[in-house]
């Protein structure tokens, strides 16, 4: 009589095959790998992308108050006058 | 995900600098936050130096790949510090496509007393200027500035998973799914391709590069791991293109144990050299393994992180958790290794005593300055009071990124959007 003790892994595999009978018929490796290489949300074109981003931005948190120390309008600014970097619109929670 | 958790706040990488004075985190929103350890004062001997925010900046922005119509995420995949060579700090941060070198410097003096400008920067009418003065440097409130010094772009078709600074401090490498490139810090418009595993026919693709790292002392040596659970060590002196490895590390598998999940759970998610340079540690889905560089046919140590998940592989495959990429770290003396798990648990293994512990990073279960209580997951039917059953584990609370201070017992643990810093008990 054959020993019928199955490893937990094989039992899980049987469960998976029962739910998805066509799984693993093609070499499993390439399917996963192909999906992995293709990571990222696909958009129809750049217009579609920009529309999606604009929609997301409206839902985002309130914008930062305009920077009162901006040196513009009165004279031509020099490199020293300009702020070093545009600050993030929304600062990281860790930094707050 | 709990309501109120912004996806952008999810921490995607944590790294101490070489002295442990600074701790950098990167997040999904492309931001970097740097913490600095407080100088220990003589008055507060009991309070060890705590980490406070030192600087924060937007490292990467989302971009659009026009050719493939795909979004390029701004998520910071890795941060690596350069050793400090002057008063400024330098770090590399990368998203899927672009690596950037950032300079973080302090400014605590400001020039005052210009002749041609007034204090607001407005030009003065030259006719009103009757005297000449010498501008002086006056102290100002400390300002920490981060500036991008180099942008290394357009060298990766696939997604960058690793960056590693070479011990020569002149070069570094960046690795994506199929290729590894070598850069010189000074040159942004060129990089050398040193590994290329892209097959001529993509239908024949069987494995990808999952992580890569330079040897800590030998600037000619590096390793890279694959989705098939193998590690290759390469020597850049052997040839310009290191497609042929110098050493090949693989543990033989019992073919009777093979299942549909075997290859997926053997995929190595992280590889790290020990500080000594003698060993490498790899993390796959269920275990952490330590390999001796001198023995290629099997690891010298294997530690079970959460073997109870073996009987849950079916559902972990369905909810994609089986593809989670856990990292692993060494402590400063290479005697203890640490890695994360689910339910905000993380595990530490002492290589000498062979003892291990499971700890939890969560606000509900620990107060600040309290000592962490070891946790236990119960597998069988009988659950003790303090134990958690496998079925109650929260798989959305995963600890993928951890860091260990280079010389002290201070660890940083990223639990989704929260950062925990734990220190050794004082007395």
mmCIF file with all atom_site columns, C-alpha atoms in Angstrom, chain B residues 43-157:
data_model
loop_
_atom_site.group_PDB
_atom_site.id
_atom_site.type_symbol
_atom_site.label_atom_id
_atom_site.label_alt_id
_atom_site.label_comp_id
_atom_site.label_asym_id
_atom_site.label_entity_id
_atom_site.label_seq_id
_atom_site.pdbx_PDB_ins_code
_atom_site.Cartn_x
_atom_site.Cartn_y
_atom_site.Cartn_z
_atom_site.occupancy
_atom_site.B_iso_or_equiv
_atom_site.pdbx_formal_charge
_atom_site.auth_seq_id
_atom_site.auth_comp_id
_atom_site.auth_asym_id
_atom_site.auth_atom_id
_atom_site.pdbx_PDB_model_num
ATOM 1   C CA . UNK B 1 43  ? 22.731 65.595  31.095  1.00 0.00 ? 43  UNK B CA 1
ATOM 2   C CA . UNK B 1 44  ? 20.621 62.819  29.672  1.00 0.00 ? 44  UNK B CA 1
ATOM 3   C CA . UNK B 1 45  ? 22.744 59.732  29.952  1.00 0.00 ? 45  UNK B CA 1
ATOM 4   C CA . UNK B 1 46  ? 19.708 57.503  30.145  1.00 0.00 ? 46  UNK B CA 1
ATOM 5   C CA . UNK B 1 47  ? 18.221 58.768  26.923  1.00 0.00 ? 47  UNK B CA 1
ATOM 6   C CA . UNK B 1 48  ? 20.064 57.239  24.045  1.00 0.00 ? 48  UNK B CA 1
ATOM 7   C CA . UNK B 1 49  ? 20.290 59.373  20.957  1.00 0.00 ? 49  UNK B CA 1
ATOM 8   C CA . UNK B 1 50  ? 16.904 59.496  19.288  1.00 0.00 ? 50  UNK B CA 1
ATOM 9   C CA . UNK B 1 51  ? 16.282 60.003  15.620  1.00 0.00 ? 51  UNK B CA 1
ATOM 10  C CA . UNK B 1 52  ? 14.613 63.229  14.508  1.00 0.00 ? 52  UNK B CA 1
ATOM 11  C CA . UNK B 1 53  ? 13.701 64.508  11.086  1.00 0.00 ? 53  UNK B CA 1
ATOM 12  C CA . UNK B 1 54  ? 16.714 66.125  9.460   1.00 0.00 ? 54  UNK B CA 1
ATOM 13  C CA . UNK B 1 55  ? 15.653 66.698  5.882   1.00 0.00 ? 55  UNK B CA 1
ATOM 14  C CA . UNK B 1 56  ? 12.911 65.756  3.461   1.00 0.00 ? 56  UNK B CA 1
ATOM 15  C CA . UNK B 1 57  ? 12.687 66.228  -0.276  1.00 0.00 ? 57  UNK B CA 1
ATOM 16  C CA . UNK B 1 58  ? 10.898 65.052  -3.377  1.00 0.00 ? 58  UNK B CA 1
ATOM 17  C CA . UNK B 1 59  ? 13.352 62.750  -5.110  1.00 0.00 ? 59  UNK B CA 1
ATOM 18  C CA . UNK B 1 60  ? 11.369 61.408  -8.045  1.00 0.00 ? 60  UNK B CA 1
ATOM 19  C CA . UNK B 1 61  ? 8.196  62.454  -9.829  1.00 0.00 ? 61  UNK B CA 1
ATOM 20  C CA . UNK B 1 62  ? 5.849  60.218  -11.777 1.00 0.00 ? 62  UNK B CA 1
ATOM 21  C CA . UNK B 1 63  ? 6.628  60.121  -15.477 1.00 0.00 ? 63  UNK B CA 1
ATOM 22  C CA . UNK B 1 64  ? 5.029  58.752  -18.583 1.00 0.00 ? 64  UNK B CA 1
ATOM 23  C CA . UNK B 1 65  ? 6.806  56.383  -20.944 1.00 0.00 ? 65  UNK B CA 1
ATOM 24  C CA . UNK B 1 66  ? 5.477  57.600  -24.270 1.00 0.00 ? 66  UNK B CA 1
ATOM 25  C CA . UNK B 1 67  ? 6.808  54.655  -26.207 1.00 0.00 ? 67  UNK B CA 1
ATOM 26  C CA . UNK B 1 68  ? 5.067  51.987  -24.157 1.00 0.00 ? 68  UNK B CA 1
ATOM 27  C CA . UNK B 1 69  ? 2.161  54.102  -22.858 1.00 0.00 ? 69  UNK B CA 1
ATOM 28  C CA . UNK B 1 70  ? 3.032  53.037  -19.349 1.00 0.00 ? 70  UNK B CA 1
ATOM 29  C CA . UNK B 1 71  ? 3.296  55.080  -16.231 1.00 0.00 ? 71  UNK B CA 1
ATOM 30  C CA . UNK B 1 72  ? 6.704  55.218  -14.582 1.00 0.00 ? 72  UNK B CA 1
ATOM 31  C CA . UNK B 1 73  ? 6.104  55.123  -10.857 1.00 0.00 ? 73  UNK B CA 1
ATOM 32  C CA . UNK B 1 74  ? 7.834  57.625  -8.633  1.00 0.00 ? 74  UNK B CA 1
ATOM 33  C CA . UNK B 1 75  ? 8.157  55.050  -5.889  1.00 0.00 ? 75  UNK B CA 1
ATOM 34  C CA . UNK B 1 76  ? 11.678 54.944  -4.447  1.00 0.00 ? 76  UNK B CA 1
ATOM 35  C CA . UNK B 1 77  ? 12.872 51.367  -4.816  1.00 0.00 ? 77  UNK B CA 1
ATOM 36  C CA . UNK B 1 78  ? 16.233 51.739  -3.111  1.00 0.00 ? 78  UNK B CA 1
ATOM 37  C CA . UNK B 1 79  ? 18.396 54.264  -1.318  1.00 0.00 ? 79  UNK B CA 1
ATOM 38  C CA . UNK B 1 80  ? 22.119 53.729  -0.849  1.00 0.00 ? 80  UNK B CA 1
ATOM 39  C CA . UNK B 1 81  ? 24.438 56.100  0.988   1.00 0.00 ? 81  UNK B CA 1
ATOM 40  C CA . UNK B 1 82  ? 27.908 57.045  -0.127  1.00 0.00 ? 82  UNK B CA 1
ATOM 41  C CA . UNK B 1 83  ? 30.585 57.098  2.563   1.00 0.00 ? 83  UNK B CA 1
ATOM 42  C CA . UNK B 1 84  ? 31.101 60.579  3.881   1.00 0.00 ? 84  UNK B CA 1
ATOM 43  C CA . UNK B 1 85  ? 34.080 62.387  2.387   1.00 0.00 ? 85  UNK B CA 1
ATOM 44  C CA . UNK B 1 86  ? 33.377 65.996  3.419   1.00 0.00 ? 86  UNK B CA 1
ATOM 45  C CA . UNK B 1 87  ? 30.816 67.978  5.366   1.00 0.00 ? 87  UNK B CA 1
ATOM 46  C CA . UNK B 1 88  ? 28.000 67.086  2.979   1.00 0.00 ? 88  UNK B CA 1
ATOM 47  C CA . UNK B 1 89  ? 26.135 63.779  2.805   1.00 0.00 ? 89  UNK B CA 1
ATOM 48  C CA . UNK B 1 90  ? 25.537 61.991  -0.475  1.00 0.00 ? 90  UNK B CA 1
ATOM 49  C CA . UNK B 1 91  ? 23.003 59.329  -1.312  1.00 0.00 ? 91  UNK B CA 1
ATOM 50  C CA . UNK B 1 92  ? 21.720 57.514  -4.373  1.00 0.00 ? 92  UNK B CA 1
ATOM 51  C CA . UNK B 1 93  ? 17.986 57.069  -4.764  1.00 0.00 ? 93  UNK B CA 1
ATOM 52  C CA . UNK B 1 94  ? 16.263 55.224  -7.560  1.00 0.00 ? 94  UNK B CA 1
ATOM 53  C CA . UNK B 1 95  ? 12.807 54.536  -8.936  1.00 0.00 ? 95  UNK B CA 1
ATOM 54  C CA . UNK B 1 96  ? 12.088 52.014  -11.706 1.00 0.00 ? 96  UNK B CA 1
ATOM 55  C CA . UNK B 1 97  ? 14.017 53.894  -14.372 1.00 0.00 ? 97  UNK B CA 1
ATOM 56  C CA . UNK B 1 98  ? 16.234 56.697  -13.065 1.00 0.00 ? 98  UNK B CA 1
ATOM 57  C CA . UNK B 1 99  ? 18.970 56.873  -10.450 1.00 0.00 ? 99  UNK B CA 1
ATOM 58  C CA . UNK B 1 100 ? 19.771 60.206  -8.807  1.00 0.00 ? 100 UNK B CA 1
ATOM 59  C CA . UNK B 1 101 ? 22.695 61.342  -6.698  1.00 0.00 ? 101 UNK B CA 1
ATOM 60  C CA . UNK B 1 102 ? 21.578 63.741  -3.961  1.00 0.00 ? 102 UNK B CA 1
ATOM 61  C CA . UNK B 1 103 ? 23.744 66.059  -1.910  1.00 0.00 ? 103 UNK B CA 1
ATOM 62  C CA . UNK B 1 104 ? 22.431 66.918  1.528   1.00 0.00 ? 104 UNK B CA 1
ATOM 63  C CA . UNK B 1 105 ? 24.256 69.818  3.134   1.00 0.00 ? 105 UNK B CA 1
ATOM 64  C CA . UNK B 1 106 ? 23.829 72.207  5.999   1.00 0.00 ? 106 UNK B CA 1
ATOM 65  C CA . UNK B 1 107 ? 23.817 75.924  5.818   1.00 0.00 ? 107 UNK B CA 1
ATOM 66  C CA . UNK B 1 108 ? 24.105 77.867  9.064   1.00 0.00 ? 108 UNK B CA 1
ATOM 67  C CA . UNK B 1 109 ? 25.572 81.161  7.882   1.00 0.00 ? 109 UNK B CA 1
ATOM 68  C CA . UNK B 1 110 ? 24.230 83.759  5.521   1.00 0.00 ? 110 UNK B CA 1
ATOM 69  C CA . UNK B 1 111 ? 26.038 86.681  3.883   1.00 0.00 ? 111 UNK B CA 1
ATOM 70  C CA . UNK B 1 112 ? 24.697 90.061  4.895   1.00 0.00 ? 112 UNK B CA 1
ATOM 71  C CA . UNK B 1 113 ? 25.596 93.585  3.948   1.00 0.00 ? 113 UNK B CA 1
ATOM 72  C CA . UNK B 1 114 ? 25.696 93.609  0.188   1.00 0.00 ? 114 UNK B CA 1
ATOM 73  C CA . UNK B 1 115 ? 26.418 96.928  -1.424  1.00 0.00 ? 115 UNK B CA 1
ATOM 74  C CA . UNK B 1 116 ? 24.264 96.703  -4.529  1.00 0.00 ? 116 UNK B CA 1
ATOM 75  C CA . UNK B 1 117 ? 21.277 94.938  -2.958  1.00 0.00 ? 117 UNK B CA 1
ATOM 76  C CA . UNK B 1 118 ? 19.178 95.727  0.078   1.00 0.00 ? 118 UNK B CA 1
ATOM 77  C CA . UNK B 1 119 ? 18.179 93.114  2.653   1.00 0.00 ? 119 UNK B CA 1
ATOM 78  C CA . UNK B 1 120 ? 15.208 91.938  0.571   1.00 0.00 ? 120 UNK B CA 1
ATOM 79  C CA . UNK B 1 121 ? 17.362 91.444  -2.467  1.00 0.00 ? 121 UNK B CA 1
ATOM 80  C CA . UNK B 1 122 ? 16.107 94.476  -4.337  1.00 0.00 ? 122 UNK B CA 1
ATOM 81  C CA . UNK B 1 123 ? 18.679 96.370  -6.341  1.00 0.00 ? 123 UNK B CA 1
ATOM 82  C CA . UNK B 1 124 ? 19.642 99.686  -4.854  1.00 0.00 ? 124 UNK B CA 1
ATOM 83  C CA . UNK B 1 125 ? 19.873 102.802 -6.960  1.00 0.00 ? 125 UNK B CA 1
ATOM 84  C CA . UNK B 1 126 ? 23.633 103.244 -7.508  1.00 0.00 ? 126 UNK B CA 1
ATOM 85  C CA . UNK B 1 127 ? 23.266 106.989 -7.071  1.00 0.00 ? 127 UNK B CA 1
ATOM 86  C CA . UNK B 1 128 ? 22.260 106.476 -3.427  1.00 0.00 ? 128 UNK B CA 1
ATOM 87  C CA . UNK B 1 129 ? 25.298 104.423 -2.591  1.00 0.00 ? 129 UNK B CA 1
ATOM 88  C CA . UNK B 1 130 ? 27.902 106.626 -0.947  1.00 0.00 ? 130 UNK B CA 1
ATOM 89  C CA . UNK B 1 131 ? 29.889 104.170 1.123   1.00 0.00 ? 131 UNK B CA 1
ATOM 90  C CA . UNK B 1 132 ? 31.365 100.748 0.535   1.00 0.00 ? 132 UNK B CA 1
ATOM 91  C CA . UNK B 1 133 ? 31.072 97.908  3.000   1.00 0.00 ? 133 UNK B CA 1
ATOM 92  C CA . UNK B 1 134 ? 32.333 94.346  3.136   1.00 0.00 ? 134 UNK B CA 1
ATOM 93  C CA . UNK B 1 135 ? 29.595 91.718  3.374   1.00 0.00 ? 135 UNK B CA 1
ATOM 94  C CA . UNK B 1 136 ? 29.937 89.495  6.433   1.00 0.00 ? 136 UNK B CA 1
ATOM 95  C CA . UNK B 1 137 ? 28.740 85.995  7.177   1.00 0.00 ? 137 UNK B CA 1
ATOM 96  C CA . UNK B 1 138 ? 26.229 85.963  9.985   1.00 0.00 ? 138 UNK B CA 1
ATOM 97  C CA . UNK B 1 139 ? 24.800 82.916  11.713  1.00 0.00 ? 139 UNK B CA 1
ATOM 98  C CA . UNK B 1 140 ? 21.313 81.878  10.691  1.00 0.00 ? 140 UNK B CA 1
ATOM 99  C CA . UNK B 1 141 ? 18.924 79.121  11.671  1.00 0.00 ? 141 UNK B CA 1
ATOM 100 C CA . UNK B 1 142 ? 20.234 75.811  10.453  1.00 0.00 ? 142 UNK B CA 1
ATOM 101 C CA . UNK B 1 143 ? 18.918 74.984  7.040   1.00 0.00 ? 143 UNK B CA 1
ATOM 102 C CA . UNK B 1 144 ? 19.386 71.570  5.493   1.00 0.00 ? 144 UNK B CA 1
ATOM 103 C CA . UNK B 1 145 ? 19.297 71.549  1.723   1.00 0.00 ? 145 UNK B CA 1
ATOM 104 C CA . UNK B 1 146 ? 19.051 68.667  -0.659  1.00 0.00 ? 146 UNK B CA 1
ATOM 105 C CA . UNK B 1 147 ? 20.165 69.185  -4.230  1.00 0.00 ? 147 UNK B CA 1
ATOM 106 C CA . UNK B 1 148 ? 20.243 66.696  -7.083  1.00 0.00 ? 148 UNK B CA 1
ATOM 107 C CA . UNK B 1 149 ? 23.858 66.538  -8.241  1.00 0.00 ? 149 UNK B CA 1
ATOM 108 C CA . UNK B 1 150 ? 23.582 63.848  -10.914 1.00 0.00 ? 150 UNK B CA 1
ATOM 109 C CA . UNK B 1 151 ? 20.742 62.219  -12.787 1.00 0.00 ? 151 UNK B CA 1
ATOM 110 C CA . UNK B 1 152 ? 21.516 58.838  -14.340 1.00 0.00 ? 152 UNK B CA 1
ATOM 111 C CA . UNK B 1 153 ? 18.674 58.256  -16.781 1.00 0.00 ? 153 UNK B CA 1
ATOM 112 C CA . UNK B 1 154 ? 17.732 56.276  -19.861 1.00 0.00 ? 154 UNK B CA 1
ATOM 113 C CA . UNK B 1 155 ? 19.875 53.241  -19.190 1.00 0.00 ? 155 UNK B CA 1
ATOM 114 C CA . UNK B 1 156 ? 17.236 50.721  -18.192 1.00 0.00 ? 156 UNK B CA 1
ATOM 115 C CA . UNK B 1 157 ? 14.548 49.227  -20.357 1.00 0.00 ? 157 UNK B CA 1
#
